[in-house]
Amino acid sequence: MSMDMSRYLGLFLSEASEHLEGLGRDLVQLEREGAPAVVDSMFRHAHSVKGMASSMGFESIAVLAHRVEDLVDAIRQDPSRLERTLVDLLLSATDVMMAQVRCVADNKPPEDASALLGQLAEKVSRLTGQAPTATRVLPRMASESPAPPPAAPAPPERVAASTATAQLSTAVAQAVKAQPSAPAEPKRAARWSVHLRIATSCQTPGVRAFLMHKRLVGLGSLHDLRPGLDDLKAGRIPGGSIQLELESAEVEEGIRKALRNVAEVELVSLTPVAPPPPTPAPTSSPALAQGEAARSVATGADGSRTVRVRTELLDHFLDTVGELLLATARLRELGKVLPEGSRPPIEEGVYRLHTLVKDLHDKVMSARMTPLSLITDRLPRAARDIARRKEREVDLVITGAEIELDRAILDELADPLLHLLRNCIDHGLEPAEERVAAGKPPRGKLQVSVRRVRDRVVLEMEDDGRGMNAARLKAAAVERGAISQEAAARMTDREAFMLSCLPGVSTAKDISEISGRGVGMDAVKRVVENVGGTLEIESELGRGSRFVLKLPLTVAVVQLLLVAVGEEVFGLPIAKVVGATEADGERLDRTRQVPLLPHGQGLLPVYALDELLGVAAPPRTGVRPFVVMEADTGRVALAVDRLVGQEEAVLKPLSRPLDLLPGLSGVTILGSGRPVFILDVPRLLSA
């Protein structure tokens, strides 16, 4: 019986990656806290990867996971065996397995891990006094399974393991193809009643059930399978309970062993039953019909079941709902020109339609919401690696990671967060001796906190390191020509800290391979602003620095301030608008021919938006509006012809060649049907 396992490859890749990330996370936590529960979690992760890889026929991953499992089990037996070098070895194994999973995704041969396998086997033998056991791996599908892998010049344990594995694979392959040609016991096999249960926490019950089914089919014949195979594959398993009868020549222990390797599937009972009656099982009619009915009811009542959905599909849903919102706004505008008498029913219908579309939009958005832990879970491992390379001691504390954010924002935020982490450890935290000399504890502290503030999420990363020097940042920016001496003199310390986000501006003595303010921070600021957020930096010399990311819940809908220049209307993201004021442009002070607008306690440089955009506009005299905005080098004032109003808009990305134009971040369509470009003012000024 041949099964197409390739259809489960995507699930294998995502699940294996999650388990390996969890394993790395647990290792770092175990090293820090030494909690026994973490060891159990690590064992489950390693066991799951081994089971999935062996079921899919990926021997190299399965064997590596098996060795990791052995080592974790040794730690579980005696926690005193845990030492830093062992954690390093296990983390290396985790990284190699992750790389092998990526090779599988790219349809490439896995990396050679024979040296690492040798180290793991030697460690297992030294800790337990026993040689590592063989790993049971199912053969690959006929089209992709040439033969056992070539013998690697590895330690004797490795050779023995490979040989045993190959023998087991052959045996299992023969069992899968089992035909009634067995010499000793032809078909006189025992019959077993098997009751299995899939863990309620299992996110892919269909895959688990299918793997279980595949294992059992390899042992013999299945009868009276409930739910049926199609339902199992589809994950329609009421209560996670599976019943069947297995006719097999395998002994009880052999059956238990075969099922033991399927993660998240528990063997509830395995009892022998009398041989089936001569009549070939007509049990399917009434009983099965009742079972089918009960199954459908149970399935319908279970509203908590979850499925995995590709993010591209959610993007498509959101795009479609955005179009519906725009169409509704267009209908509302068209209704305004209808005769007075016919408006009420039209307006009522449009209102009802808008309510439904808005509700649909909210539901699609909620489906895209993902906990921040998706990216913050990677930070402890990264912090450990960076700290070890820099020979620093760091305590990383993360709070509020359960808060949810649009998946699209999370995807963009992963790298910037790592940039900040590297910067905090590499440049922010001092070496232990320097900290002690400054009266600080030798271990640095890095706090990542997330909280929800109305319709935004605030993410803060704070270190207790040496802090940033505003005067040196100003001097570095002036030296590089990024700002003038006058502009530097007007800057507050808070504005000066933002200079670290300009390319090439840094006060670090040496730019390491780990980080480099001026490059990484520029990328951080750009990404945060691209998703509609803002970045703020607070710092105090000798006390540390705090990076504050204020993020929208979603990138699809943005609040805009609409301004007019000549006959054109443009949108400015409200998140970047500080305020608006009116002044006589002819009476403004000037320095080096740049007009300066009084604002607060200082003066802001003024830029005419029509000149920046090259839009034709009639000469303007007298009082006119100015919009004060945040830019890379501090606040600036934009001279516009008219403030049109504020609007919540569905953001549409630009396609080529418009996306190549500097200063445009997107486009939206107003209810009147008029398309409006959304401006990226910092980029517009730097173009």
XYZ file of C-alpha atoms in Angstrom:
687
model
C 0.000 0.000 0.000
C 1.599 3.235 -1.118
C 0.749 6.599 0.384
C 1.677 9.969 -1.002
C 3.507 11.538 1.921
C 4.439 14.639 -0.068
C 1.052 16.164 0.717
C 2.107 16.232 4.384
C 5.487 17.812 3.691
C 4.257 21.337 4.407
C 2.862 20.301 7.760
C 6.054 18.462 8.582
C 8.145 21.532 7.796
C 6.062 23.888 9.898
C 5.686 21.488 12.828
C 9.312 20.419 12.848
C 10.417 24.069 12.763
C 8.130 24.927 15.662
C 9.392 21.998 17.726
C 13.030 22.877 17.012
C 12.456 26.507 17.936
C 10.794 25.291 21.117
C 13.720 22.988 21.827
C 16.221 25.837 21.491
C 14.048 28.058 23.665
C 13.778 25.385 26.342
C 17.521 24.793 26.334
C 18.199 28.445 27.059
C 15.552 28.448 29.776
C 16.902 25.233 31.273
C 20.394 26.649 31.457
C 19.019 29.718 33.223
C 16.475 28.174 35.554
C 17.039 24.416 35.621
C 13.317 23.690 35.932
C 12.469 19.940 35.595
C 9.332 20.762 33.612
C 11.533 22.319 30.939
C 13.403 19.030 30.519
C 10.111 17.244 29.913
C 9.183 19.850 27.346
C 12.548 19.420 25.612
C 12.082 15.683 25.529
C 8.664 16.094 23.921
C 10.069 18.439 21.285
C 12.939 16.085 20.416
C 10.646 13.064 20.465
C 8.136 14.789 18.181
C 10.800 15.749 15.652
C 12.175 12.229 15.698
C 8.739 10.705 15.211
C 7.733 13.042 12.409
C 11.048 12.731 10.593
C 11.112 8.962 10.848
C 7.527 8.754 9.597
C 8.380 10.937 6.633
C 11.541 8.970 5.936
C 14.029 11.765 6.705
C 16.636 9.608 8.353
C 19.318 12.206 9.005
C 16.900 14.392 10.971
C 15.404 11.437 12.797
C 18.797 10.039 13.857
C 19.973 13.444 15.055
C 16.750 14.026 16.975
C 17.134 10.571 18.507
C 20.582 11.435 19.825
C 19.274 14.704 21.240
C 16.444 12.774 22.840
C 18.961 10.406 24.432
C 20.941 13.291 25.872
C 17.862 15.069 27.163
C 16.755 11.817 28.756
C 20.159 11.575 30.433
C 19.650 15.068 31.848
C 16.208 14.072 33.002
C 17.650 11.116 34.866
C 20.328 13.236 36.503
C 19.980 17.055 36.255
C 23.508 17.502 37.618
C 24.784 16.347 34.215
C 23.704 19.629 32.674
C 26.661 21.848 31.909
C 27.269 24.721 29.538
C 29.216 22.632 27.009
C 26.352 20.151 26.879
C 23.891 22.983 26.238
C 26.189 24.245 23.487
C 26.261 20.793 21.907
C 22.483 20.430 22.063
C 21.977 23.902 20.617
C 24.355 23.022 17.783
C 22.340 19.878 17.125
C 19.158 21.960 17.107
C 20.664 24.365 14.595
C 21.813 21.535 12.349
C 18.384 19.906 12.458
C 16.799 23.245 11.571
C 19.192 23.564 8.647
C 18.304 20.044 7.550
C 14.604 20.886 7.692
C 15.295 23.905 5.469
C 17.160 21.611 3.070
C 14.093 19.403 2.933
C 11.989 22.477 2.168
C 14.368 23.426 -0.637
C 14.497 19.844 -1.913
C 18.218 19.705 -1.269
C 20.274 16.949 0.357
C 20.697 17.544 4.103
C 23.941 18.803 5.535
C 26.442 16.184 6.616
C 26.116 15.834 10.374
C 28.367 12.815 10.893
C 30.856 14.754 13.040
C 28.090 16.110 15.225
C 26.503 12.666 15.463
C 29.815 11.318 16.647
C 30.035 13.955 19.365
C 26.462 13.265 20.463
C 27.011 9.509 20.489
C 30.195 9.912 22.509
C 28.360 12.145 24.970
C 25.494 9.690 25.304
C 27.897 6.820 25.944
C 29.852 8.821 28.496
C 26.784 9.988 30.416
C 24.756 6.797 30.365
C 27.440 4.136 29.981
C 25.473 2.689 27.061
C 25.833 2.884 23.320
C 23.111 4.859 21.526
C 20.238 2.800 20.229
C 19.239 2.587 16.590
C 16.632 4.892 15.127
C 13.613 3.422 13.426
C 12.890 5.203 10.159
C 10.223 4.413 7.622
C 11.465 4.226 4.042
C 10.863 7.152 1.724
C 8.301 6.875 -1.027
C 9.322 4.751 -3.953
C 10.064 7.712 -6.183
C 12.406 9.280 -3.668
C 13.910 6.431 -1.719
C 16.863 5.049 -3.530
C 18.490 3.158 -0.707
C 19.897 3.672 2.726
C 22.312 6.611 2.731
C 25.943 5.943 1.898
C 28.011 4.752 4.788
C 29.734 7.717 6.362
C 33.208 7.420 7.820
C 31.869 7.938 11.284
C 32.543 6.421 14.689
C 31.646 2.750 15.210
C 28.430 3.698 17.035
C 27.304 5.649 14.013
C 28.035 2.757 11.650
C 26.189 0.367 13.891
C 23.261 2.712 14.177
C 23.069 3.213 10.413
C 23.186 -0.507 9.784
C 20.511 -1.189 12.348
C 18.418 1.622 10.984
C 18.709 0.291 7.480
C 17.686 -3.159 8.680
C 14.728 -1.713 10.527
C 13.724 0.371 7.523
C 13.822 -2.710 5.350
C 11.771 -4.637 7.865
C 9.174 -1.900 8.113
C 9.054 -1.551 4.335
C 8.385 -5.248 4.072
C 5.717 -4.948 6.707
C 4.051 -2.099 4.811
C 3.951 -4.286 1.756
C 2.967 -7.286 3.832
C 1.325 -9.863 1.678
C 0.066 -13.240 2.843
C 3.356 -14.826 1.908
C 4.866 -15.072 5.370
C 6.172 -18.567 5.743
C 5.552 -19.473 9.353
C 2.289 -17.778 10.280
C 0.382 -17.003 7.151
C -2.801 -15.277 8.130
C -3.341 -16.810 11.493
C -2.609 -13.557 13.236
C -4.095 -12.389 16.496
C -6.793 -9.778 16.583
C -6.479 -6.765 18.854
C -8.942 -4.123 19.920
C -7.089 -0.810 19.885
C -8.277 2.425 21.450
C -6.200 5.527 20.765
C -6.603 9.113 21.763
C -5.081 12.198 20.170
C -4.002 14.904 22.593
C -6.436 17.809 22.795
C -3.505 20.214 22.347
C -2.610 18.640 19.006
C -2.965 21.212 16.249
C -2.874 18.709 13.397
C -4.960 15.758 14.514
C -5.413 14.651 10.914
C -1.684 14.217 10.403
C -1.257 12.389 13.681
C -4.138 10.079 12.891
C -2.782 9.413 9.426
C 0.676 8.589 10.774
C -0.876 6.283 13.336
C -2.894 4.597 10.583
C 0.220 4.168 8.486
C 2.062 2.534 11.371
C -0.746 0.090 12.012
C -1.185 -0.781 8.355
C 2.462 -1.726 8.403
C 1.713 -4.235 11.155
C -1.289 -5.980 9.661
C -4.894 -5.502 8.602
C -7.249 -2.946 10.079
C -10.949 -3.559 10.719
C -13.824 -1.478 12.010
C -11.852 1.771 11.952
C -13.815 4.558 13.591
C -13.789 7.323 12.403
C -13.157 6.263 8.835
C -9.879 6.951 7.060
C -11.208 9.994 5.177
C -12.414 11.533 8.415
C -9.082 10.787 10.074
C -7.154 12.514 7.311
C -9.461 15.491 7.528
C -9.022 15.690 11.292
C -12.697 14.937 11.966
C -12.066 12.954 15.146
C -14.683 13.580 17.853
C -12.977 13.835 21.199
C -9.716 12.735 19.619
C -10.816 9.118 20.149
C -10.004 6.426 17.565
C -11.221 2.818 17.709
C -10.176 -0.053 15.514
C -9.347 -3.693 15.399
C -5.927 -4.817 14.238
C -5.241 -8.232 12.858
C -1.518 -8.743 13.117
C 1.162 -11.330 13.715
C 3.005 -8.773 15.785
C 3.175 -9.312 19.528
C 1.706 -6.815 21.996
C 5.001 -5.120 22.742
C 5.707 -4.701 19.045
C 2.387 -2.929 18.516
C 2.957 -0.669 21.510
C 6.420 0.185 20.235
C 5.132 1.075 16.798
C 2.567 3.455 18.263
C 4.961 4.943 20.770
C 6.781 6.882 18.059
C 3.730 8.831 16.947
C 3.792 12.049 18.903
C 0.648 13.332 20.590
C -1.144 10.006 20.153
C -1.824 8.052 23.334
C -2.542 4.348 23.393
C -5.499 4.037 25.764
C -6.022 0.315 25.549
C -4.794 -2.704 23.610
C -6.734 -5.882 24.286
C -6.935 -9.184 22.424
C -10.295 -10.110 20.940
C -11.742 -13.324 19.651
C -11.225 -14.081 15.965
C -13.835 -12.488 13.765
C -16.874 -14.501 12.855
C -16.882 -16.125 9.446
C -19.210 -13.511 8.061
C -17.050 -10.712 6.729
C -18.075 -7.830 8.844
C -21.462 -6.510 7.811
C -21.332 -4.322 10.850
C -21.182 -1.213 8.846
C -24.849 -0.638 8.168
C -26.872 0.434 11.223
C -24.091 0.862 13.748
C -21.884 2.736 11.377
C -24.746 4.902 10.233
C -25.396 5.849 13.841
C -21.706 6.503 14.266
C -21.670 8.746 11.217
C -24.654 10.676 12.533
C -23.104 11.068 15.973
C -19.861 12.101 14.367
C -21.405 14.854 12.327
C -23.260 16.223 15.323
C -20.122 16.159 17.465
C -18.128 17.794 14.760
C -20.682 20.514 14.347
C -20.837 21.191 18.051
C -17.088 21.470 18.396
C -16.479 25.096 17.562
C -13.035 25.283 19.132
C -11.228 23.227 16.535
C -8.549 25.102 14.695
C -6.951 24.784 11.287
C -3.804 26.220 9.798
C -4.317 28.741 7.058
C -1.683 30.084 4.723
C -0.973 33.749 5.371
C -1.278 34.480 1.637
C -4.893 33.342 1.807
C -5.555 35.684 4.735
C -3.878 38.478 2.779
C -6.227 37.761 -0.108
C -9.260 37.827 2.205
C -8.155 41.135 3.658
C -7.540 42.607 0.233
C -11.006 41.564 -0.896
C -12.633 42.985 2.218
C -10.707 46.217 1.685
C -12.167 46.442 -1.815
C -15.628 45.897 -0.356
C -15.071 48.750 2.106
C -14.007 51.039 -0.718
C -17.004 50.008 -2.826
C -19.337 50.714 0.097
C -17.843 54.175 0.569
C -18.304 54.795 -3.138
C -21.969 53.764 -2.948
C -22.494 56.134 -0.024
C -21.092 59.032 -2.028
C -23.243 58.178 -5.053
C -26.328 58.084 -2.836
C -25.796 61.718 -1.902
C -26.576 62.888 -5.442
C -29.873 61.000 -5.653
C -33.201 62.848 -5.330
C -34.201 63.570 -1.745
C -37.136 61.174 -1.807
C -35.220 58.106 -2.885
C -32.306 58.549 -0.494
C -33.605 56.917 2.714
C -33.985 53.350 1.347
C -30.643 53.616 -0.471
C -28.902 54.995 2.594
C -30.457 52.313 4.773
C -29.222 49.598 2.414
C -25.757 51.092 2.200
C -25.615 51.430 5.977
C -26.596 47.779 6.369
C -24.016 46.748 3.776
C -21.317 48.820 5.452
C -22.120 47.240 8.823
C -21.806 43.736 7.389
C -18.589 44.511 5.525
C -17.090 46.173 8.595
C -18.013 43.130 10.670
C -16.429 40.876 8.060
C -13.337 43.083 8.046
C -13.055 42.841 11.831
C -13.338 39.049 11.688
C -10.660 38.776 9.002
C -8.440 41.048 11.037
C -8.975 38.986 14.185
C -8.018 35.860 12.204
C -4.720 37.546 11.305
C -3.934 38.520 14.884
C -0.958 36.590 16.232
C 0.725 36.724 19.650
C 3.994 38.626 19.762
C 5.549 35.533 21.304
C 5.916 34.330 17.713
C 8.955 36.596 17.434
C 9.893 37.280 21.066
C 10.393 33.548 21.689
C 13.503 33.760 19.500
C 15.107 36.456 21.602
C 16.401 34.380 24.569
C 18.445 32.135 22.293
C 19.772 35.128 20.349
C 20.614 36.962 23.576
C 22.527 33.946 24.874
C 24.549 33.590 21.683
C 25.419 37.293 21.477
C 26.280 37.516 25.163
C 28.599 34.513 24.911
C 30.365 35.967 21.904
C 30.802 39.309 23.660
C 31.641 37.617 26.973
C 28.817 39.402 28.752
C 26.263 38.206 31.264
C 22.665 39.116 30.452
C 19.317 38.545 32.110
C 16.581 38.866 29.494
C 13.048 39.390 30.809
C 10.081 39.380 28.429
C 6.584 40.389 29.494
C 3.340 40.838 27.580
C 4.300 38.535 24.712
C 0.767 37.168 24.673
C -0.534 40.444 23.213
C -1.623 40.021 19.618
C -0.684 41.987 16.531
C -1.395 41.693 12.825
C 0.642 38.841 11.385
C 1.894 41.113 8.595
C 3.427 43.472 11.163
C 4.995 40.608 13.093
C 6.651 39.305 9.953
C 8.203 42.715 9.364
C 9.178 43.202 12.985
C 11.241 40.058 13.558
C 14.537 41.357 12.145
C 14.304 44.874 13.647
C 13.749 43.355 17.064
C 16.887 41.272 16.672
C 18.759 44.424 15.587
C 17.695 46.175 18.783
C 18.655 43.170 20.888
C 22.107 43.021 19.328
C 22.615 46.733 19.796
C 21.568 46.629 23.437
C 23.978 43.807 24.259
C 26.812 44.770 21.939
C 26.866 48.551 22.477
C 24.592 49.152 25.444
C 25.689 46.706 28.122
C 29.139 47.080 29.609
C 31.520 44.182 30.369
C 31.118 42.744 33.869
C 34.234 44.427 35.296
C 33.148 47.812 33.943
C 29.695 47.371 35.434
C 31.105 46.432 38.822
C 33.405 49.459 38.726
C 30.352 51.620 38.008
C 28.503 50.154 40.996
C 26.200 47.946 38.909
C 25.614 44.198 39.215
C 27.915 42.231 36.901
C 24.959 40.815 34.988
C 23.270 43.234 32.650
C 19.491 43.405 32.456
C 17.491 43.584 29.279
C 13.763 44.080 29.623
C 11.333 43.574 26.736
C 7.794 44.590 27.620
C 4.692 44.727 25.474
C 1.429 46.408 26.368
C -1.730 47.484 24.638
C -2.593 51.199 24.724
C -5.980 51.816 23.116
C -5.648 50.926 19.430
C -1.869 50.595 19.471
C 0.681 48.165 20.825
C 3.684 49.608 22.633
C 6.813 47.472 22.614
C 9.712 48.634 24.772
C 13.226 47.239 24.930
C 15.285 48.673 27.769
C 18.813 47.940 28.915
C 20.638 49.119 32.029
C 23.880 49.736 30.202
C 26.035 52.780 29.630
C 23.424 54.876 27.798
C 23.859 57.152 24.767
C 25.769 60.414 24.586
C 23.632 63.096 22.895
C 26.529 65.521 22.406
C 28.693 62.902 20.700
C 25.794 61.881 18.460
C 25.299 65.498 17.374
C 29.016 65.861 16.696
C 29.055 62.638 14.674
C 26.046 63.769 12.632
C 27.591 67.187 11.943
C 30.902 65.605 11.016
C 29.157 63.352 8.552
C 27.223 66.275 7.080
C 23.853 64.883 8.066
C 22.871 68.071 9.908
C 24.209 71.591 10.268
C 25.801 73.058 13.394
C 22.743 75.290 13.817
C 20.354 72.361 13.595
C 22.453 70.434 16.096
C 22.375 73.350 18.482
C 18.561 73.476 18.304
C 18.134 69.767 18.975
C 16.959 68.401 22.268
C 18.678 65.321 23.686
C 15.689 63.233 22.694
C 15.956 64.391 19.082
C 19.695 63.806 19.171
C 19.202 60.152 20.141
C 17.219 59.695 16.923
C 20.337 60.690 14.985
C 21.581 57.173 15.682
C 19.009 56.084 13.098
C 20.717 58.030 10.316
C 22.898 55.885 8.058
C 26.523 56.089 9.090
C 25.979 58.097 12.276
C 27.397 56.203 15.219
C 29.328 56.857 18.389
C 30.538 53.282 18.690
C 34.321 53.022 18.741
C 34.271 49.965 16.577
C 31.513 48.497 14.462
C 31.432 44.806 15.228
C 30.092 42.033 13.099
C 27.251 41.696 15.573
C 25.760 45.134 15.236
C 26.459 48.691 14.306
C 24.255 51.597 15.158
C 23.701 53.728 12.096
C 22.956 50.762 9.858
C 20.785 48.507 11.971
C 18.929 51.347 13.637
C 18.178 52.902 10.282
C 16.613 49.631 9.199
C 14.674 49.388 12.446
C 13.229 52.874 12.091
C 12.369 52.353 8.434
C 10.531 49.087 9.048
C 8.625 50.448 12.034
C 7.491 53.464 10.048
C 6.614 51.374 7.018
C 4.056 49.473 9.056
C 2.610 52.729 10.374
C 4.431 52.794 13.697
C 6.884 55.129 15.374
C 10.233 54.667 17.091
C 11.335 56.713 20.075
C 14.618 56.522 21.944
C 15.170 57.537 25.547
C 18.541 57.306 27.186
C 20.524 58.453 30.171
C 24.272 58.271 30.453
C 25.283 55.525 32.832
C 21.687 54.351 33.333
C 20.801 52.719 30.025
C 18.599 53.190 26.976
C 14.988 52.496 26.118
C 13.668 51.904 22.603
C 9.933 52.428 22.296
C 8.051 51.029 19.306
C 4.452 52.217 18.990
C 2.733 49.994 16.503
C -0.719 49.926 14.933
C -2.763 46.759 15.343
C -2.969 46.407 11.590
C -1.349 47.870 8.502
C -4.443 47.585 6.343
C -6.346 50.579 7.719
C -4.539 53.847 8.441
C -5.622 57.211 9.794
C -4.775 59.964 7.356
C -4.661 63.743 7.396
C -5.677 64.869 3.906
C -3.981 68.012 2.616
C -4.347 69.840 -0.697
C -1.599 71.348 -2.816
C -2.926 73.094 -5.905
C -5.537 70.760 -7.335
C -4.020 67.627 -5.806
C -4.872 65.912 -2.521
C -2.359 63.841 -0.546
C -2.559 61.761 2.609
C -0.211 62.169 5.588
C -0.146 59.352 8.198
C -1.635 60.729 11.399
C 0.952 58.764 13.404
C 3.657 61.074 12.061
C 1.681 64.316 12.379
C 2.521 66.339 15.463
C 0.063 69.163 14.801
C -1.052 71.892 12.419
C -0.928 75.646 12.631
C -1.369 78.758 10.495
C 1.154 81.506 9.867
C 2.062 84.158 7.319
C 4.755 82.564 5.198
C 6.156 85.929 4.157
C 6.959 86.915 7.734
C 8.841 83.820 8.823
C 12.440 84.107 10.004
C 15.039 82.634 7.716
C 18.442 81.070 8.094
C 20.444 80.200 4.998
C 17.275 80.939 2.972
C 15.345 78.267 4.890
C 12.153 79.651 6.469
C 11.694 78.805 10.145
C 8.294 78.327 11.739
C 7.932 79.107 15.457
C 6.611 76.003 17.190
C 6.616 75.376 20.905
C 9.887 76.655 22.325
C 11.828 76.358 19.076
C 11.916 76.970 15.345
C 11.188 74.335 12.718
C 12.518 74.296 9.136
C 9.717 74.811 6.610
C 9.373 72.858 3.355
C 6.812 73.712 0.689
C 5.010 70.485 -0.222
C 4.336 71.623 -3.798
C 8.085 72.108 -4.357
C 8.950 68.763 -2.769
C 6.454 66.956 -5.012
C 6.893 69.108 -8.115
C 3.178 69.860 -8.198
C 2.003 73.025 -9.902
C 0.341 75.387 -7.453
C -0.545 79.101 -7.685
C 1.646 81.494 -5.678
C 0.381 81.790 -2.121
C 0.614 84.927 -0.001
C -0.617 85.746 3.454
C -1.647 83.248 6.107
C -1.501 79.574 5.113
C -1.617 76.236 6.959
C 1.504 74.333 8.070
C 1.578 70.677 9.143
C 4.212 69.791 11.752
C 5.597 66.297 11.250
C 8.285 63.974 12.559
C 11.220 63.432 10.211
C 14.553 61.649 10.494
C 16.404 64.755 11.606
C 13.692 66.030 13.939
C 10.438 67.867 13.432
C 9.725 69.809 10.260
C 6.852 71.961 8.977
C 5.155 71.328 5.639
C 3.564 74.296 3.913
C 0.305 73.217 2.236
C -2.548 75.076 0.553
C -5.434 73.549 2.471
C -6.280 71.035 5.209
C -8.965 68.769 3.697
C -9.776 66.602 6.711
C -9.091 63.344 8.493
C -10.086 59.954 7.108
C -9.708 56.276 7.937
C -8.390 54.721 4.733
C -7.692 51.250 3.407
C -4.027 51.221 2.454
C -3.181 49.712 -0.916
C 0.434 48.969 -1.826
C 1.925 50.596 -4.881
C 2.901 48.534 -7.893
C 5.689 49.245 -10.344
C 6.807 51.723 -11.404
C 5.118 53.874 -8.733
C 6.783 51.953 -5.884
C 10.149 53.190 -7.173
C 9.220 56.832 -6.568
C 10.694 58.113 -3.311
C 8.257 59.610 -0.862
C 5.195 57.507 -1.738
C 4.243 54.777 0.718
C 0.885 53.684 -0.689
C -2.393 54.745 -2.187
C -5.999 54.758 -1.107
C -9.311 55.565 -2.719
C -11.634 58.055 -1.107
C -15.373 57.570 -0.942
C -15.671 59.948 -3.893
C -13.672 57.448 -5.941
C -10.645 59.719 -6.033
C -7.302 57.961 -5.608
C -4.963 59.622 -3.123
C -1.261 58.979 -2.666
C 0.015 58.544 0.887
C 3.288 60.342 1.516
C 6.384 59.122 3.321
C 7.689 62.540 4.368
C 11.103 61.443 5.780
C 11.953 59.738 2.505
C 10.567 62.654 0.544
C 12.905 65.008 2.387
C 15.926 62.782 1.949
C 15.315 62.134 -1.756
